[in-house]
């Protein structure tokens, strides 16, 4: 039986830091990621892909802001759906082309995905995730008064200005999970839950879109569990999670048990907002399934699945 691998791709696989994010640049990055994904498929793995959307949502929010004199600005949940469509399309195109170059005909499909969160999630009381452009204090104050945005001053001393912050609730369940399973069953490389999924909350028998952002690595775990994956593989721009990160005694974490990883996590080696949620998501997957989770870089994905590198967390 082919191993089913859920790949959670970091933002740098789509838009590199410092790039403006033109269509050409994003296609070029996605082409590189697609070549790696095709190699994994050729090596015999069944693949489900999820991806970040931070820079794309950020740029689209600027387009909403700047274009609102001409056309209505759309809310963050709709922008989330737009980024899933955009990035999903780019992957469908480049994955199909690269399969074709490899002489393979493999269906590729992306699915706009909603993810259920708890309407009482504590993050709704104290939103933590900055989104969209930087504002002056005056602009931030009028957005707060006119639109009810929660605004916070950006990291003093590091970044200048004010930003809108939105809730980042925990993912609970994937609304379209049965559709995702049937797409996987059909043999398609399936792209789902982009940007962590569009958050929705329950209101009786209805679901309602929320202006918030779910961490893509945490949703990656829920996706991997929902589809019965054998491996959750989180691909970013570093080959390993590191202890003593950015210090002279920095050291790579290789193959570890979930207990060992928890100890390192508790010692504070993995920064919140970047490596922290990856380690958390990886440990959740291993604890709930008894299977393994890998954190490594895109170009090392194949080697890591073969056990040769990467941070590999097992039960
Ligand atoms: P992604 O877009 O893949 O989610 P992030 O920037 O969120 O990427 O997370 C990856 C980054 O986490 C690395 O580039 C690194 O700068 C940072 N990081 C923080 N703590 C650690 C750590 N302990 N080990 C390795 N990388 C770390
Ligand atoms: Mg990240």
mmCIF file of C-alpha atoms and ligand atoms in Angstrom:
data_model
loop_
_atom_site.group_PDB
_atom_site.id
_atom_site.type_symbol
_atom_site.label_atom_id
_atom_site.label_comp_id
_atom_site.label_asym_id
_atom_site.label_seq_id
_atom_site.Cartn_x
_atom_site.Cartn_y
_atom_site.Cartn_z
ATOM 1 C CA UNK A 1 0.000 0.000 0.000
ATOM 2 C CA UNK A 2 1.261 3.446 -0.913
ATOM 3 C CA UNK A 3 1.953 5.693 2.052
ATOM 4 C CA UNK A 4 -0.363 8.710 2.222
ATOM 5 C CA UNK A 5 1.569 11.881 3.039
ATOM 6 C CA UNK A 6 0.055 15.245 3.914
ATOM 7 C CA UNK A 7 2.491 18.014 2.984
ATOM 8 C CA UNK A 8 2.118 21.418 4.623
ATOM 9 C CA UNK A 9 4.058 23.896 2.492
ATOM 10 C CA UNK A 10 5.458 27.098 3.940
ATOM 11 C CA UNK A 11 4.964 30.517 2.426
ATOM 12 C CA UNK A 12 8.464 30.620 0.939
ATOM 13 C CA UNK A 13 7.458 27.844 -1.478
ATOM 14 C CA UNK A 14 5.119 30.392 -3.081
ATOM 15 C CA UNK A 15 6.584 33.837 -2.438
ATOM 16 C CA UNK A 16 10.167 34.352 -1.269
ATOM 17 C CA UNK A 17 10.889 37.022 1.316
ATOM 18 C CA UNK A 18 11.734 40.275 -0.434
ATOM 19 C CA UNK A 19 9.839 39.451 -3.616
ATOM 20 C CA UNK A 20 6.956 41.704 -4.649
ATOM 21 C CA UNK A 21 4.780 38.725 -5.463
ATOM 22 C CA UNK A 22 4.178 39.160 -9.191
ATOM 23 C CA UNK A 23 2.342 36.301 -10.895
ATOM 24 C CA UNK A 24 5.603 35.406 -12.653
ATOM 25 C CA UNK A 25 7.530 35.162 -9.360
ATOM 26 C CA UNK A 26 4.828 33.082 -7.702
ATOM 27 C CA UNK A 27 4.585 30.721 -10.686
ATOM 28 C CA UNK A 28 8.389 30.329 -10.667
ATOM 29 C CA UNK A 29 8.440 29.361 -6.952
ATOM 30 C CA UNK A 30 5.443 27.070 -7.346
ATOM 31 C CA UNK A 31 7.163 25.427 -10.293
ATOM 32 C CA UNK A 32 10.130 24.540 -8.058
ATOM 33 C CA UNK A 33 7.822 23.180 -5.343
ATOM 34 C CA UNK A 34 5.844 21.253 -7.975
ATOM 35 C CA UNK A 35 8.994 19.533 -9.282
ATOM 36 C CA UNK A 36 9.681 18.264 -5.741
ATOM 37 C CA UNK A 37 6.089 17.112 -5.325
ATOM 38 C CA UNK A 38 6.211 15.251 -8.646
ATOM 39 C CA UNK A 39 9.410 13.486 -7.476
ATOM 40 C CA UNK A 40 7.602 12.329 -4.329
ATOM 41 C CA UNK A 41 4.705 11.068 -6.404
ATOM 42 C CA UNK A 42 7.166 9.235 -8.702
ATOM 43 C CA UNK A 43 8.752 7.697 -5.597
ATOM 44 C CA UNK A 44 5.368 6.143 -4.850
ATOM 45 C CA UNK A 45 3.774 8.371 -2.222
ATOM 46 C CA UNK A 46 0.107 9.412 -2.342
ATOM 47 C CA UNK A 47 0.004 13.146 -1.692
ATOM 48 C CA UNK A 48 -2.254 15.749 -0.179
ATOM 49 C CA UNK A 49 -0.935 19.303 -0.190
ATOM 50 C CA UNK A 50 -1.817 22.226 2.009
ATOM 51 C CA UNK A 51 -0.111 25.616 1.940
ATOM 52 C CA UNK A 52 0.216 29.003 3.598
ATOM 53 C CA UNK A 53 -1.312 32.194 2.164
ATOM 54 C CA UNK A 54 0.055 35.016 4.359
ATOM 55 C CA UNK A 55 1.746 37.155 1.680
ATOM 56 C CA UNK A 56 -1.050 36.546 -0.852
ATOM 57 C CA UNK A 57 -3.794 37.480 1.622
ATOM 58 C CA UNK A 58 -1.717 40.509 2.668
ATOM 59 C CA UNK A 59 -1.464 41.753 -0.923
ATOM 60 C CA UNK A 60 -5.156 41.103 -1.605
ATOM 61 C CA UNK A 61 -6.106 43.032 1.525
ATOM 62 C CA UNK A 62 -4.102 45.983 0.185
ATOM 63 C CA UNK A 63 -6.029 45.664 -3.097
ATOM 64 C CA UNK A 64 -9.313 45.752 -1.137
ATOM 65 C CA UNK A 65 -8.176 48.803 0.797
ATOM 66 C CA UNK A 66 -6.867 50.749 -2.219
ATOM 67 C CA UNK A 67 -9.702 49.745 -4.550
ATOM 68 C CA UNK A 68 -12.619 50.444 -2.235
ATOM 69 C CA UNK A 69 -13.371 53.822 -3.835
ATOM 70 C CA UNK A 70 -14.139 51.971 -7.072
ATOM 71 C CA UNK A 71 -15.524 48.569 -6.018
ATOM 72 C CA UNK A 72 -16.624 47.116 -2.684
ATOM 73 C CA UNK A 73 -13.885 45.813 -0.390
ATOM 74 C CA UNK A 74 -14.418 42.126 0.398
ATOM 75 C CA UNK A 75 -13.970 40.718 3.914
ATOM 76 C CA UNK A 76 -11.098 38.523 5.102
ATOM 77 C CA UNK A 77 -13.007 35.218 4.861
ATOM 78 C CA UNK A 78 -13.747 35.930 1.193
ATOM 79 C CA UNK A 79 -10.131 37.003 0.644
ATOM 80 C CA UNK A 80 -9.112 33.649 2.183
ATOM 81 C CA UNK A 81 -11.225 31.839 -0.416
ATOM 82 C CA UNK A 82 -9.692 33.978 -3.166
ATOM 83 C CA UNK A 83 -6.150 33.024 -2.108
ATOM 84 C CA UNK A 84 -7.062 29.316 -2.049
ATOM 85 C CA UNK A 85 -8.347 29.672 -5.597
ATOM 86 C CA UNK A 86 -5.289 31.615 -6.732
ATOM 87 C CA UNK A 87 -2.650 29.355 -5.190
ATOM 88 C CA UNK A 88 -4.622 26.196 -5.989
ATOM 89 C CA UNK A 89 -4.822 27.243 -9.630
ATOM 90 C CA UNK A 90 -1.084 27.946 -9.795
ATOM 91 C CA UNK A 91 -0.298 24.515 -8.310
ATOM 92 C CA UNK A 92 -2.767 22.745 -10.610
ATOM 93 C CA UNK A 93 -1.092 24.374 -13.579
ATOM 94 C CA UNK A 94 2.526 23.735 -12.598
ATOM 95 C CA UNK A 95 1.925 20.267 -11.125
ATOM 96 C CA UNK A 96 0.098 19.183 -14.269
ATOM 97 C CA UNK A 97 2.898 20.575 -16.463
ATOM 98 C CA UNK A 98 5.596 18.853 -14.419
ATOM 99 C CA UNK A 99 3.738 15.528 -14.393
ATOM 100 C CA UNK A 100 3.419 15.897 -18.122
ATOM 101 C CA UNK A 101 7.179 16.553 -18.498
ATOM 102 C CA UNK A 102 7.783 13.400 -16.432
ATOM 103 C CA UNK A 103 5.562 11.479 -18.845
ATOM 104 C CA UNK A 104 2.859 10.899 -16.250
ATOM 105 C CA UNK A 105 -0.827 11.694 -16.341
ATOM 106 C CA UNK A 106 -1.889 12.335 -12.754
ATOM 107 C CA UNK A 107 -5.030 14.302 -11.915
ATOM 108 C CA UNK A 108 -4.436 17.375 -9.742
ATOM 109 C CA UNK A 109 -7.284 19.192 -8.044
ATOM 110 C CA UNK A 110 -7.595 21.939 -5.455
ATOM 111 C CA UNK A 111 -10.567 22.410 -3.221
ATOM 112 C CA UNK A 112 -11.741 25.601 -1.533
ATOM 113 C CA UNK A 113 -11.986 24.487 2.092
ATOM 114 C CA UNK A 114 -13.761 25.726 5.208
ATOM 115 C CA UNK A 115 -12.523 24.785 8.670
ATOM 116 C CA UNK A 116 -14.721 24.721 11.740
ATOM 117 C CA UNK A 117 -13.607 26.589 14.863
ATOM 118 C CA UNK A 118 -15.207 26.986 18.290
ATOM 119 C CA UNK A 119 -17.248 30.195 18.529
ATOM 120 C CA UNK A 120 -15.986 30.460 22.122
ATOM 121 C CA UNK A 121 -12.305 30.043 21.218
ATOM 122 C CA UNK A 122 -10.342 32.269 23.643
ATOM 123 C CA UNK A 123 -8.561 34.035 20.769
ATOM 124 C CA UNK A 124 -11.834 35.814 19.873
ATOM 125 C CA UNK A 125 -11.483 37.752 23.139
ATOM 126 C CA UNK A 126 -7.882 38.782 22.437
ATOM 127 C CA UNK A 127 -7.085 38.649 18.697
ATOM 128 C CA UNK A 128 -3.401 37.926 18.082
ATOM 129 C CA UNK A 129 -2.738 37.562 14.359
ATOM 130 C CA UNK A 130 -1.645 40.689 12.409
ATOM 131 C CA UNK A 131 -2.992 40.848 8.829
ATOM 132 C CA UNK A 132 -2.829 43.258 5.899
ATOM 133 C CA UNK A 133 -0.975 46.543 5.515
ATOM 134 C CA UNK A 134 0.714 48.786 8.077
ATOM 135 C CA UNK A 135 -1.218 51.925 9.024
ATOM 136 C CA UNK A 136 -0.431 55.215 10.699
ATOM 137 C CA UNK A 137 -1.958 55.644 14.141
ATOM 138 C CA UNK A 138 -4.612 58.007 12.676
ATOM 139 C CA UNK A 139 -5.587 55.511 9.958
ATOM 140 C CA UNK A 140 -5.708 52.713 12.491
ATOM 141 C CA UNK A 141 -7.970 54.748 14.767
ATOM 142 C CA UNK A 142 -10.442 55.509 11.981
ATOM 143 C CA UNK A 143 -10.538 51.825 10.908
ATOM 144 C CA UNK A 144 -11.273 50.953 14.513
ATOM 145 C CA UNK A 145 -14.093 53.521 14.704
ATOM 146 C CA UNK A 146 -15.565 53.002 11.208
ATOM 147 C CA UNK A 147 -15.189 49.252 10.750
ATOM 148 C CA UNK A 148 -14.767 47.955 14.282
ATOM 149 C CA UNK A 149 -11.324 46.524 13.474
ATOM 150 C CA UNK A 150 -9.117 45.558 16.377
ATOM 151 C CA UNK A 151 -5.818 47.367 15.771
ATOM 152 C CA UNK A 152 -2.508 47.039 17.589
ATOM 153 C CA UNK A 153 0.797 48.818 17.394
ATOM 154 C CA UNK A 154 3.336 46.698 15.493
ATOM 155 C CA UNK A 155 6.333 45.289 17.370
ATOM 156 C CA UNK A 156 7.878 48.431 18.833
ATOM 157 C CA UNK A 157 11.495 48.860 17.794
ATOM 158 C CA UNK A 158 11.212 46.128 15.120
ATOM 159 C CA UNK A 159 8.386 47.305 12.855
ATOM 160 C CA UNK A 160 6.862 50.745 12.491
ATOM 161 C CA UNK A 161 3.149 51.497 12.450
ATOM 162 C CA UNK A 162 -0.152 49.889 13.331
ATOM 163 C CA UNK A 163 -1.871 46.764 12.063
ATOM 164 C CA UNK A 164 -5.223 45.117 12.127
ATOM 165 C CA UNK A 165 -5.198 41.956 14.268
ATOM 166 C CA UNK A 166 -7.699 39.119 13.859
ATOM 167 C CA UNK A 167 -8.464 36.009 15.898
ATOM 168 C CA UNK A 168 -6.423 32.870 15.237
ATOM 169 C CA UNK A 169 -8.683 30.128 16.613
ATOM 170 C CA UNK A 170 -7.814 26.434 16.873
ATOM 171 C CA UNK A 171 -9.028 24.260 13.974
ATOM 172 C CA UNK A 172 -11.535 21.575 14.993
ATOM 173 C CA UNK A 173 -12.884 19.934 11.852
ATOM 174 C CA UNK A 174 -12.821 20.257 8.074
ATOM 175 C CA UNK A 175 -16.206 20.970 6.499
ATOM 176 C CA UNK A 176 -15.294 19.434 3.122
ATOM 177 C CA UNK A 177 -13.404 16.407 4.527
ATOM 178 C CA UNK A 178 -15.565 13.762 2.812
ATOM 179 C CA UNK A 179 -15.029 15.486 -0.540
ATOM 180 C CA UNK A 180 -11.270 15.593 0.125
ATOM 181 C CA UNK A 181 -11.262 11.861 0.914
ATOM 182 C CA UNK A 182 -13.070 11.005 -2.287
ATOM 183 C CA UNK A 183 -10.649 13.127 -4.318
ATOM 184 C CA UNK A 184 -7.719 11.263 -2.735
ATOM 185 C CA UNK A 185 -9.520 7.976 -3.401
ATOM 186 C CA UNK A 186 -9.826 8.935 -7.066
ATOM 187 C CA UNK A 187 -6.020 9.066 -7.314
ATOM 188 C CA UNK A 188 -5.755 12.847 -7.533
ATOM 189 C CA UNK A 189 -2.988 14.870 -5.943
ATOM 190 C CA UNK A 190 -5.293 16.932 -3.785
ATOM 191 C CA UNK A 191 -4.682 20.491 -2.588
ATOM 192 C CA UNK A 192 -6.894 21.549 0.303
ATOM 193 C CA UNK A 193 -7.155 23.733 3.413
ATOM 194 C CA UNK A 194 -4.969 26.493 1.915
ATOM 195 C CA UNK A 195 -4.026 29.248 4.334
ATOM 196 C CA UNK A 196 -5.236 27.074 7.215
ATOM 197 C CA UNK A 197 -8.731 26.990 5.702
ATOM 198 C CA UNK A 198 -11.468 29.601 5.794
ATOM 199 C CA UNK A 199 -12.606 29.694 9.424
ATOM 200 C CA UNK A 200 -16.304 29.102 10.049
ATOM 201 C CA UNK A 201 -18.332 28.830 13.225
ATOM 202 C CA UNK A 202 -21.609 27.021 13.818
ATOM 203 C CA UNK A 203 -24.846 28.925 14.274
ATOM 204 C CA UNK A 204 -27.500 26.247 14.793
ATOM 205 C CA UNK A 205 -27.432 24.216 11.592
ATOM 206 C CA UNK A 206 -25.678 26.948 9.604
ATOM 207 C CA UNK A 207 -21.991 27.727 9.256
ATOM 208 C CA UNK A 208 -20.827 31.318 9.103
ATOM 209 C CA UNK A 209 -17.504 32.626 7.753
ATOM 210 C CA UNK A 210 -15.282 34.418 10.223
ATOM 211 C CA UNK A 211 -12.722 37.152 9.718
ATOM 212 C CA UNK A 212 -9.803 35.269 11.221
ATOM 213 C CA UNK A 213 -6.766 33.200 10.304
ATOM 214 C CA UNK A 214 -6.134 29.603 11.332
ATOM 215 C CA UNK A 215 -2.503 28.474 11.624
ATOM 216 C CA UNK A 216 -1.792 26.370 8.513
ATOM 217 C CA UNK A 217 0.391 23.844 10.356
ATOM 218 C CA UNK A 218 -2.318 23.198 12.958
ATOM 219 C CA UNK A 219 -4.879 22.733 10.188
ATOM 220 C CA UNK A 220 -2.340 20.466 8.461
ATOM 221 C CA UNK A 221 -2.574 18.158 11.473
ATOM 222 C CA UNK A 222 -6.396 18.126 11.405
ATOM 223 C CA UNK A 223 -6.289 17.432 7.662
ATOM 224 C CA UNK A 224 -3.743 14.624 8.086
ATOM 225 C CA UNK A 225 -5.849 12.997 10.823
ATOM 226 C CA UNK A 226 -9.092 13.458 8.838
ATOM 227 C CA UNK A 227 -7.768 11.677 5.750
ATOM 228 C CA UNK A 228 -5.931 8.942 7.688
ATOM 229 C CA UNK A 229 -2.455 10.042 6.562
ATOM 230 C CA UNK A 230 0.596 7.933 7.394
ATOM 231 C CA UNK A 231 2.872 10.974 7.637
ATOM 232 C CA UNK A 232 2.383 14.671 8.336
ATOM 233 C CA UNK A 233 5.290 16.427 6.645
ATOM 234 C CA UNK A 234 5.773 20.125 7.334
ATOM 235 C CA UNK A 235 8.050 21.706 4.722
ATOM 236 C CA UNK A 236 9.649 25.060 5.441
ATOM 237 C CA UNK A 237 12.964 26.820 4.765
ATOM 238 C CA UNK A 238 15.093 24.953 7.337
ATOM 239 C CA UNK A 239 16.235 21.317 7.146
ATOM 240 C CA UNK A 240 15.678 20.718 10.873
ATOM 241 C CA UNK A 241 14.048 22.251 13.886
ATOM 242 C CA UNK A 242 16.955 23.588 15.931
ATOM 243 C CA UNK A 243 17.638 23.854 19.623
ATOM 244 C CA UNK A 244 19.447 26.954 20.892
ATOM 245 C CA UNK A 245 18.207 28.583 17.680
ATOM 246 C CA UNK A 246 20.477 31.422 16.450
ATOM 247 C CA UNK A 247 22.964 30.850 19.292
ATOM 248 C CA UNK A 248 26.554 29.612 18.951
ATOM 249 C CA UNK A 249 25.545 26.221 20.368
ATOM 250 C CA UNK A 250 22.641 25.800 17.923
ATOM 251 C CA UNK A 251 21.988 22.144 17.103
ATOM 252 C CA UNK A 252 19.720 20.204 14.758
ATOM 253 C CA UNK A 253 16.984 17.959 16.152
ATOM 254 C CA UNK A 254 17.022 14.664 14.220
ATOM 255 C CA UNK A 255 14.920 11.579 14.976
ATOM 256 C CA UNK A 256 13.188 11.984 18.343
ATOM 257 C CA UNK A 257 10.288 10.605 20.322
ATOM 258 C CA UNK A 258 7.297 12.829 20.949
ATOM 259 C CA UNK A 259 8.258 12.909 24.653
ATOM 260 C CA UNK A 260 11.752 14.158 23.830
ATOM 261 C CA UNK A 261 10.295 16.801 21.503
ATOM 262 C CA UNK A 262 7.799 17.908 24.159
ATOM 263 C CA UNK A 263 10.671 18.421 26.588
ATOM 264 C CA UNK A 264 12.526 20.633 24.064
ATOM 265 C CA UNK A 265 9.281 22.495 23.333
ATOM 266 C CA UNK A 266 8.741 23.110 27.054
ATOM 267 C CA UNK A 267 12.311 24.416 27.334
ATOM 268 C CA UNK A 268 11.294 27.138 24.839
ATOM 269 C CA UNK A 269 13.534 26.294 21.868
ATOM 270 C CA UNK A 270 10.870 26.854 19.190
ATOM 271 C CA UNK A 271 9.635 30.398 18.599
ATOM 272 C CA UNK A 272 5.899 31.154 18.658
ATOM 273 C CA UNK A 273 4.458 32.167 15.281
ATOM 274 C CA UNK A 274 7.057 30.178 13.303
ATOM 275 C CA UNK A 275 8.661 26.919 14.480
ATOM 276 C CA UNK A 276 6.482 26.658 17.613
ATOM 277 C CA UNK A 277 3.174 25.877 15.850
ATOM 278 C CA UNK A 278 4.934 23.411 13.519
ATOM 279 C CA UNK A 279 6.302 21.430 16.456
ATOM 280 C CA UNK A 280 2.925 21.624 18.203
ATOM 281 C CA UNK A 281 1.073 20.388 15.094
ATOM 282 C CA UNK A 282 3.617 17.605 14.535
ATOM 283 C CA UNK A 283 3.328 16.405 18.153
ATOM 284 C CA UNK A 284 -0.479 16.463 18.031
ATOM 285 C CA UNK A 285 -0.415 14.250 14.939
ATOM 286 C CA UNK A 286 2.008 11.729 16.446
ATOM 287 C CA UNK A 287 0.140 11.584 19.757
ATOM 288 C CA UNK A 288 -3.269 11.071 18.147
ATOM 289 C CA UNK A 289 -2.236 8.555 15.496
ATOM 290 C CA UNK A 290 0.950 6.842 16.694
ATOM 291 C CA UNK A 291 2.379 7.644 13.255
ATOM 292 C CA UNK A 292 5.262 9.944 12.356
ATOM 293 C CA UNK A 293 5.646 13.592 11.567
ATOM 294 C CA UNK A 294 8.533 15.309 9.783
ATOM 295 C CA UNK A 295 9.747 18.905 9.765
ATOM 296 C CA UNK A 296 12.269 19.677 7.022
ATOM 297 C CA UNK A 297 12.907 21.800 3.935
ATOM 298 C CA UNK A 298 11.238 21.356 0.550
ATOM 299 C CA UNK A 299 14.389 20.097 -1.195
ATOM 300 C CA UNK A 300 14.986 17.460 1.509
ATOM 301 C CA UNK A 301 11.441 16.060 1.477
ATOM 302 C CA UNK A 302 12.338 12.796 -0.272
ATOM 303 C CA UNK A 303 15.430 12.179 1.871
ATOM 304 C CA UNK A 304 13.458 12.897 5.030
ATOM 305 C CA UNK A 305 10.697 10.448 4.065
ATOM 306 C CA UNK A 306 13.464 7.884 3.573
ATOM 307 C CA UNK A 307 14.665 8.636 7.116
ATOM 308 C CA UNK A 308 17.947 10.255 6.019
ATOM 309 C CA UNK A 309 17.439 13.787 7.327
ATOM 310 C CA UNK A 310 14.947 16.203 8.850
ATOM 311 C CA UNK A 311 13.374 16.365 12.276
ATOM 312 C CA UNK A 312 11.413 13.130 12.540
ATOM 313 C CA UNK A 313 9.042 12.792 15.453
ATOM 314 C CA UNK A 314 7.715 9.324 16.283
ATOM 315 C CA UNK A 315 5.614 7.789 19.026
HETATM 316 P P1 LIG B 1 6.592 28.873 6.997
HETATM 317 O O1 LIG B 1 6.256 29.907 5.997
HETATM 318 O O2 LIG B 1 7.231 27.666 6.402
HETATM 319 O O3 LIG B 1 5.465 28.542 7.932
HETATM 320 P P2 LIG B 1 7.906 30.235 9.215
HETATM 321 O O4 LIG B 1 8.715 31.460 8.959
HETATM 322 O O5 LIG B 1 6.585 30.395 9.859
HETATM 323 O O6 LIG B 1 7.810 29.473 7.822
HETATM 324 O O7 LIG B 1 8.770 29.197 10.099
HETATM 325 C C1 LIG B 1 10.079 28.801 9.714
HETATM 326 C C2 LIG B 1 11.096 29.676 10.424
HETATM 327 O O8 LIG B 1 11.061 29.425 11.834
HETATM 328 C C3 LIG B 1 12.549 29.427 10.096
HETATM 329 O O9 LIG B 1 12.938 30.067 8.905
HETATM 330 C C4 LIG B 1 13.250 30.059 11.302
HETATM 331 O O10 LIG B 1 13.579 31.389 11.038
HETATM 332 C C5 LIG B 1 12.177 30.072 12.396
HETATM 333 N N1 LIG B 1 12.527 29.382 13.626
HETATM 334 C C6 LIG B 1 12.150 29.785 14.856
HETATM 335 N N2 LIG B 1 12.595 28.980 15.798
HETATM 336 C C7 LIG B 1 13.281 27.990 15.174
HETATM 337 C C8 LIG B 1 13.979 26.838 15.624
HETATM 338 N N3 LIG B 1 14.064 26.531 16.924
HETATM 339 N N4 LIG B 1 14.549 26.035 14.698
HETATM 340 C C9 LIG B 1 14.475 26.330 13.378
HETATM 341 N N5 LIG B 1 13.840 27.416 12.888
HETATM 342 C C10 LIG B 1 13.240 28.244 13.778
HETATM 343 MG MG1 LIG B 2 4.528 29.948 9.326
#
